[in-house]
XYZ file of C-alpha atoms in Angstrom:
518
model
C 0.000 0.000 0.000
C 1.447 3.379 -0.989
C 1.754 6.241 1.476
C -1.094 8.170 -0.174
C -3.309 5.079 -0.043
C -2.433 4.517 3.610
C -3.212 8.135 4.413
C -6.568 8.030 2.623
C -7.471 4.781 4.371
C -6.444 6.187 7.742
C -8.609 9.275 7.297
C -11.570 7.247 6.067
C -11.373 4.958 9.095
C -11.039 7.837 11.539
C -14.061 9.586 10.065
C -15.998 6.338 10.278
C -15.161 6.078 13.983
C -16.214 9.708 14.401
C -19.626 8.926 12.922
C -20.024 5.985 15.294
C -19.593 8.177 18.381
C -21.019 11.435 16.975
C -23.460 13.229 19.225
C -21.918 12.239 22.522
C -18.320 13.394 22.191
C -17.309 16.617 20.470
C -14.409 16.613 18.049
C -11.749 17.828 20.427
C -12.619 15.315 23.151
C -12.980 12.594 20.545
C -9.391 13.230 19.457
C -8.170 12.120 22.878
C -9.967 8.794 22.639
C -8.729 7.981 19.153
C -5.133 8.936 19.848
C -5.213 7.194 23.212
C -6.510 4.033 21.556
C -3.876 4.260 18.824
C -1.271 4.530 21.560
C -2.737 1.579 23.457
C -2.668 -0.550 20.315
C 0.878 0.452 19.470
C 2.466 -0.213 22.867
C 0.606 -3.535 23.057
C 1.944 -4.707 19.696
C 5.365 -3.264 20.396
C 5.559 -5.003 23.765
C 4.344 -8.344 22.408
C 6.930 -8.108 19.632
C 9.660 -7.502 22.220
C 8.638 -10.547 24.293
C 8.339 -12.790 21.223
C 11.785 -11.687 19.976
C 11.074 -12.860 16.402
C 10.417 -16.409 17.641
C 7.484 -17.686 15.549
C 6.724 -20.320 18.158
C 5.917 -17.719 20.814
C 2.525 -15.958 20.764
C 2.469 -13.650 23.746
C -1.243 -12.852 23.495
C -2.091 -16.556 23.923
C -0.073 -17.024 27.103
C -1.798 -17.073 30.512
C -0.784 -14.242 32.817
C 0.298 -16.798 35.404
C 3.380 -17.853 33.422
C 4.893 -14.372 33.723
C 7.576 -14.473 36.385
C 8.817 -11.516 38.399
C 12.168 -11.816 36.631
C 10.544 -11.570 33.186
C 8.509 -8.569 34.298
C 11.485 -6.829 35.883
C 13.670 -7.306 32.829
C 10.940 -6.065 30.478
C 10.291 -2.909 32.486
C 13.998 -2.094 32.625
C 14.165 -2.433 28.842
C 10.809 -1.121 27.599
C 9.876 1.096 30.521
C 6.489 -0.565 31.201
C 4.765 -3.953 31.360
C 1.569 -5.334 29.814
C 0.179 -8.764 30.691
C -1.234 -10.897 27.853
C -4.780 -10.375 29.164
C -4.248 -6.591 29.033
C -3.150 -6.373 25.392
C -5.147 -4.187 23.027
C -6.000 -7.092 20.714
C -7.344 -9.168 23.599
C -9.595 -6.368 24.863
C -10.742 -5.224 21.406
C -11.744 -8.771 20.376
C -14.447 -8.957 23.055
C -15.217 -5.256 23.410
C -18.795 -5.541 22.096
C -19.808 -8.110 24.704
C -17.812 -6.823 27.676
C -20.293 -5.207 30.075
C -17.476 -3.786 32.211
C -15.372 -2.500 29.307
C -15.011 1.037 30.628
C -13.824 -0.008 34.097
C -11.644 -2.792 32.697
C -9.864 -0.274 30.449
C -9.409 2.131 33.353
C -7.855 -0.649 35.422
C -5.555 -1.735 32.578
C -4.323 1.810 31.949
C -3.681 2.295 35.664
C -1.785 -1.023 35.802
C 0.418 -0.133 32.806
C 1.345 3.187 34.390
C 1.889 1.583 37.827
C 4.192 -1.054 36.342
C 6.905 1.606 36.011
C 6.737 2.730 39.655
C 10.181 2.628 41.214
C 11.929 2.243 37.852
C 13.872 4.884 35.880
C 10.970 5.113 33.416
C 8.415 6.084 36.075
C 8.319 9.759 35.084
C 7.977 8.906 31.382
C 5.042 6.526 31.927
C 3.107 8.191 34.735
C -0.114 9.863 33.614
C 0.110 8.817 29.966
C -3.551 7.751 29.951
C -4.786 10.624 32.113
C -6.809 12.146 29.272
C -8.341 8.826 28.247
C -11.166 8.944 30.797
C -13.207 5.815 30.162
C -15.753 6.690 32.870
C -16.466 10.226 31.641
C -20.055 11.303 31.036
C -18.814 12.730 27.737
C -19.036 9.147 26.480
C -22.652 8.791 27.580
C -24.854 8.947 30.650
C -25.075 5.195 31.210
C -22.454 2.474 31.436
C -24.019 0.821 28.406
C -23.628 4.018 26.357
C -20.020 4.440 27.490
C -19.146 0.863 26.628
C -20.843 1.068 23.253
C -18.831 4.106 22.188
C -15.576 2.793 23.623
C -16.113 -0.459 21.735
C -16.685 1.513 18.524
C -13.378 3.326 18.954
C -11.510 0.111 19.830
C -12.957 -1.737 16.845
C -12.263 1.166 14.534
C -8.613 1.376 15.531
C -8.308 -2.417 15.386
C -9.462 -2.286 11.758
C -6.588 -0.024 10.740
C -4.996 -2.844 8.790
C -1.516 -1.481 8.136
C 0.468 -4.475 9.332
C 3.290 -3.818 11.738
C 3.479 -0.204 12.846
C 7.210 -0.126 12.140
C 6.520 -1.003 8.499
C 4.128 1.873 7.840
C 5.069 4.244 5.055
C 3.403 7.110 6.891
C 3.587 8.472 10.410
C 0.365 6.873 11.622
C 0.099 8.802 14.870
C 1.273 12.106 13.373
C -1.078 11.824 10.413
C -3.996 10.965 12.682
C -3.176 13.921 14.900
C -2.856 16.362 11.991
C -6.044 15.063 10.366
C -8.021 15.447 13.585
C -6.589 18.922 14.173
C -7.455 20.067 10.663
C -11.055 18.893 11.026
C -11.749 20.085 14.551
C -9.480 23.092 15.154
C -12.320 25.478 14.326
C -14.145 24.363 17.484
C -11.070 23.915 19.634
C -9.613 27.419 19.930
C -5.933 27.945 20.606
C -5.521 24.620 22.362
C -6.898 22.935 19.279
C -4.650 23.957 16.490
C -3.282 27.460 16.508
C 0.094 26.334 17.809
C 0.233 22.972 16.097
C 3.105 22.829 13.625
C 2.134 21.186 10.307
C 4.428 18.380 9.225
C 5.703 20.260 6.160
C 6.844 23.219 8.281
C 8.285 20.827 10.866
C 10.420 19.205 8.171
C 11.812 22.577 7.144
C 12.612 23.614 10.719
C 14.328 20.305 11.481
C 16.490 20.588 8.366
C 17.500 24.151 9.212
C 18.463 23.276 12.791
C 20.419 20.176 11.762
C 21.925 21.638 8.584
C 25.438 20.381 7.815
C 25.810 18.763 11.228
C 27.113 15.206 10.929
C 25.921 14.592 14.483
C 24.418 16.504 17.407
C 24.606 15.742 21.088
C 20.837 16.140 21.537
C 17.873 18.103 20.240
C 15.588 20.335 22.310
C 12.212 22.066 21.953
C 11.332 24.497 24.781
C 7.629 24.549 23.782
C 7.322 21.076 22.332
C 3.553 20.597 21.984
C 2.903 17.055 20.789
C 6.578 16.605 19.896
C 6.154 16.940 16.133
C 9.238 19.123 15.660
C 11.469 16.781 17.635
C 10.197 13.775 15.742
C 10.753 15.383 12.364
C 14.429 15.547 13.293
C 14.344 11.788 13.878
C 12.700 11.222 10.488
C 15.036 13.518 8.591
C 18.289 12.149 9.942
C 19.876 8.844 10.864
C 19.476 7.831 14.479
C 23.200 8.055 15.184
C 23.200 11.748 14.311
C 21.220 12.522 17.485
C 23.419 10.915 20.087
C 21.827 11.603 23.465
C 18.172 11.886 22.608
C 15.192 14.220 22.523
C 14.338 16.862 25.116
C 11.246 19.038 25.409
C 9.075 21.013 27.797
C 5.332 21.670 27.459
C 3.001 23.756 29.625
C -0.297 22.110 28.625
C -0.880 18.846 30.476
C -2.908 17.143 27.733
C -0.376 18.055 25.053
C 2.463 16.981 27.353
C 0.895 13.526 27.530
C 0.544 13.433 23.743
C 4.221 14.315 23.353
C 5.301 11.415 25.560
C 2.945 9.059 23.726
C 4.384 10.303 20.466
C 7.920 9.397 21.557
C 6.889 5.808 22.299
C 4.880 5.602 19.092
C 8.020 6.461 17.131
C 10.001 3.740 18.887
C 12.033 6.186 20.944
C 12.717 4.326 24.166
C 12.129 6.004 27.517
C 15.874 6.417 28.120
C 16.264 8.378 24.860
C 13.731 11.130 25.554
C 12.978 13.509 28.379
C 9.732 15.468 28.157
C 8.928 17.711 31.128
C 5.756 19.512 32.178
C 5.865 23.188 33.123
C 6.291 26.822 32.167
C 9.562 27.114 30.246
C 9.971 30.839 30.885
C 9.339 30.727 34.640
C 10.341 27.183 35.582
C 12.761 25.933 32.905
C 14.037 22.368 32.952
C 17.248 20.930 31.495
C 19.616 23.546 32.889
C 21.975 20.685 33.737
C 21.570 19.141 30.275
C 22.463 22.187 28.176
C 23.965 23.158 25.835
C 22.083 21.610 22.913
C 23.493 21.329 19.401
C 20.032 21.591 17.812
C 16.995 23.531 19.014
C 13.627 23.605 17.225
C 10.565 25.473 18.412
C 7.181 26.930 17.556
C 6.353 28.833 20.767
C 2.942 30.472 21.233
C 2.655 33.821 19.460
C 2.545 36.958 21.598
C 1.494 35.122 24.753
C 1.452 37.109 28.016
C 4.044 36.403 30.717
C 5.065 37.842 34.076
C 8.061 39.723 32.631
C 9.060 42.829 34.578
C 6.543 42.066 37.337
C 9.153 39.574 38.550
C 12.245 41.702 39.324
C 14.469 38.632 39.560
C 14.061 37.769 35.874
C 16.304 40.612 34.680
C 19.158 38.818 36.469
C 18.264 35.432 34.939
C 21.220 34.210 32.881
C 18.907 33.714 29.903
C 17.684 37.316 29.789
C 20.366 39.377 31.540
C 22.767 39.646 28.559
C 20.150 41.521 26.525
C 19.702 44.037 29.334
C 15.924 44.090 28.931
C 12.979 41.708 29.259
C 10.455 40.940 26.554
C 7.211 42.933 27.029
C 4.701 41.423 29.450
C 2.088 41.309 26.699
C 4.387 39.660 24.151
C 6.714 36.903 25.368
C 8.032 35.998 21.904
C 11.567 37.260 22.503
C 11.651 35.631 25.935
C 11.413 32.264 24.156
C 14.081 33.372 21.664
C 16.510 34.403 24.408
C 15.790 31.197 26.313
C 16.632 29.124 23.234
C 19.807 31.141 22.621
C 20.931 30.519 26.201
C 20.500 26.762 25.762
C 22.278 26.650 22.383
C 25.783 25.228 22.049
C 28.663 27.015 20.348
C 28.387 24.669 17.324
C 24.622 24.418 17.056
C 21.637 26.151 15.515
C 18.188 27.096 16.734
C 15.289 27.371 14.256
C 12.306 29.147 15.804
C 8.892 30.028 14.366
C 8.195 33.699 15.175
C 5.382 36.220 14.889
C 6.498 38.775 12.264
C 5.788 41.810 14.461
C 8.776 41.156 16.709
C 11.130 41.937 13.827
C 10.116 45.573 13.417
C 8.409 46.823 16.597
C 10.191 49.304 18.839
C 10.756 49.433 22.601
C 12.167 46.423 24.413
C 11.877 44.246 21.319
C 14.126 46.601 19.351
C 16.711 46.469 22.158
C 16.659 42.670 22.076
C 17.075 42.688 18.288
C 20.050 45.014 18.725
C 21.606 42.616 21.222
C 21.120 39.681 18.834
C 22.484 41.544 15.808
C 25.426 43.245 17.553
C 26.535 39.880 18.923
C 26.156 38.276 15.481
C 23.674 35.592 16.569
C 21.129 36.053 13.761
C 22.044 33.812 10.846
C 18.840 33.940 8.781
C 15.290 35.280 8.871
C 12.807 33.506 6.575
C 9.311 34.760 5.761
C 6.866 31.973 4.910
C 3.579 32.002 3.038
C 0.358 32.869 4.881
C -2.197 30.288 6.005
C 0.253 27.425 6.528
C -0.921 26.783 10.091
C -4.266 25.502 11.374
C -6.333 28.149 13.110
C -4.410 31.203 11.890
C -3.725 32.854 8.545
C -0.616 34.647 9.829
C 2.391 34.581 7.507
C 4.975 33.550 10.099
C 8.759 33.878 10.035
C 11.511 31.441 10.959
C 14.436 32.853 12.928
C 17.679 30.867 12.684
C 20.178 31.555 15.471
C 23.828 30.498 15.449
C 26.858 31.087 17.673
C 29.412 30.040 15.062
C 28.852 32.366 12.106
C 31.911 32.879 9.887
C 31.025 36.466 8.908
C 28.947 39.408 10.116
C 26.143 39.240 7.573
C 22.559 38.229 8.197
C 20.615 36.430 5.502
C 17.006 37.224 4.601
C 14.876 34.786 2.578
C 11.451 35.647 1.164
C 9.685 32.303 0.781
C 6.197 33.817 0.850
C 5.496 32.699 -2.727
C 6.525 29.086 -2.089
C 3.377 27.125 -1.298
C 0.635 24.973 -2.746
C -2.967 25.952 -2.209
C -5.037 23.169 -0.663
C -8.632 23.017 0.582
C -8.416 25.085 3.761
C -4.723 25.740 4.174
C -1.600 26.300 2.149
C 1.189 23.746 2.386
C 4.912 23.510 1.671
C 5.842 20.838 -0.848
C 9.169 19.042 -0.690
C 10.374 21.107 -3.642
C 9.622 24.302 -1.713
C 11.508 23.047 1.328
C 14.446 22.093 -0.877
C 14.524 25.536 -2.484
C 14.566 27.257 0.921
C 17.269 24.957 2.307
C 19.430 25.453 -0.787
C 19.156 29.229 -0.463
C 19.998 28.927 3.240
C 23.022 26.770 2.455
C 24.493 28.846 -0.402
C 24.056 32.248 1.267
C 24.053 33.824 -2.193
C 21.930 36.788 -3.193
C 19.043 35.737 -5.425
C 16.728 38.452 -6.793
C 13.358 38.473 -5.009
C 14.348 35.429 -2.895
C 17.484 35.877 -0.778
C 19.844 38.625 0.287
C 22.709 38.794 2.788
C 23.048 42.113 4.628
C 25.983 43.481 6.613
C 25.523 44.121 10.308
C 26.172 47.830 9.838
C 23.331 48.153 7.309
C 20.913 46.501 9.714
C 22.010 48.832 12.500
C 21.490 51.836 10.221
C 17.995 50.515 9.480
C 17.050 50.735 13.166
C 17.791 47.028 13.676
C 14.774 46.135 11.584
C 14.840 42.411 10.758
C 11.769 42.252 8.515
C 12.517 40.305 5.348
C 10.569 42.792 3.232
C 13.017 45.543 4.268
C 15.872 43.783 2.476
C 14.458 41.452 -0.184
C 12.631 43.337 -2.917
C 9.367 41.694 -3.851
C 9.020 40.716 -7.473
C 6.795 43.054 -9.455
C 4.255 40.728 -11.029
C 2.256 43.507 -12.684
C 1.989 43.368 -16.476
C 4.519 45.593 -18.229
C 2.998 48.669 -19.828
C 4.234 50.182 -23.145
C 3.878 53.928 -22.597
C 4.109 54.750 -26.314
C 1.265 52.393 -27.110
C -0.815 53.787 -24.277
C -0.214 57.384 -25.468
C -1.159 56.452 -29.032
C -4.354 54.817 -27.813
C -5.114 57.889 -25.695
C -4.723 60.183 -28.730
C -7.153 58.047 -30.727
C -9.584 57.995 -27.809
C -9.340 61.787 -27.316
C -9.924 62.336 -31.046
C -13.003 60.116 -30.916
C -14.304 62.036 -27.898
C -13.733 65.371 -29.646
C -15.564 64.096 -32.731
C -18.392 62.803 -30.575
C -18.724 66.168 -28.843
C -18.768 67.944 -32.244
C -21.484 65.593 -33.473
C -23.550 66.213 -30.349
C -23.139 69.998 -30.678
C -24.317 69.796 -34.282
C -27.384 67.789 -33.310
C -28.219 70.210 -30.506
C -27.826 73.200 -32.865
C -30.109 71.585 -35.424
C -32.768 70.904 -32.793
C -32.606 74.467 -31.504
C -32.908 75.809 -35.121
C -36.036 73.749 -35.722
C -37.573 75.093 -32.529
C -36.934 78.722 -33.649
C -38.635 78.109 -37.032
C -41.590 76.625 -35.299
């Protein structure tokens, strides 16, 4: 099955499940149940595959729970990070879901047992709370136990019918595609938490390539506002595993999205000891201070979100913000995320950050921060993208690429606003567009209407304005006009008007003469 066929089948199945539970669970809540079930299926199949170890004579799902010894369980948890008994596997539960009168409570008990299996082990933090948003007893599923079980069974059966073989053999990112499909269909009802800050896979690919550009290996990759982990995982897809030596790090403030990010790591076969996703406010309570610096940083932080800023007098002395001498405005934390990323960046690495365009030209504190970044030669490239690439917003965002190892004092500006393909509701970047942007980024050559490198002094003279449109001249797509031809046509037109006026005057004179005779 080709990737496009898999994707179409996936979307058809998901919509079918949606119809089965429609009326009881709105789209945004429904997303949690589908993704939670996908996760449950994946870790079940992944765990069974680990136990069977490619031995065709072993069928883990058919074994009685009683044959599992403490030694087997202990070894599995140390390796996989969790444990699932044969009776708890997704396939076992899904097979009898329609006739199980205690399905909702059985699922709740299984999820609690999977999470509890990691207690006291190094993976405890990575497993705890993974199923917190999969509330099988919620009234959102129905008012009676029968209603709840019926809808849960529909979701289980629907996910079970996603016949793509082994997850590792899929030609598409099953979880990522399901997530993006659900976002695109339900973001309109979900508000900011639903889709405004979700990074589409095409943009994620571009950001990952920019951050990892020309690096044969990086120590680790970090996203300070990681959402569901899509940016981190694009780095895994774009590059060989050995290029990211010490794993994937991220922090997320939203608890539901934090759980999705951890699920996403497991679903992409990243073991618990190769990722570290933390919950919390990156600007106020940052993690990973002992793990920095990072050779690659990717991020799509929330646009112009409010933060405590100058109301906390200690922040101006924070090592992340102190060098700039000023804090980002309380009403617009964009540059706080930028300075945080810069502080965590290694001397050989790059940070690629999605930014709201206003921060590149506004005055006040933001201008002072731009001056700090430019004067210290940290800004490698600013890229303007096409509008309407993101779900929930039509903003034409920018990508800011930071580096601490630039070989000269120029800053590159790339106008990629014309590089997109129009789709039903949103624009998208094709692979050819991504390649064109990356090539321009790599060559650092001036290309009319696309790319221009500007000396630091010129940027300073221009009030430290970093807007791409200030340096890359937009192509004039208006039709060329031949002035001589226009003038000739005007002369003919004027002559015709003069003749018409003369004819009218003659007619009027004739009418007036007839009236006098009468």
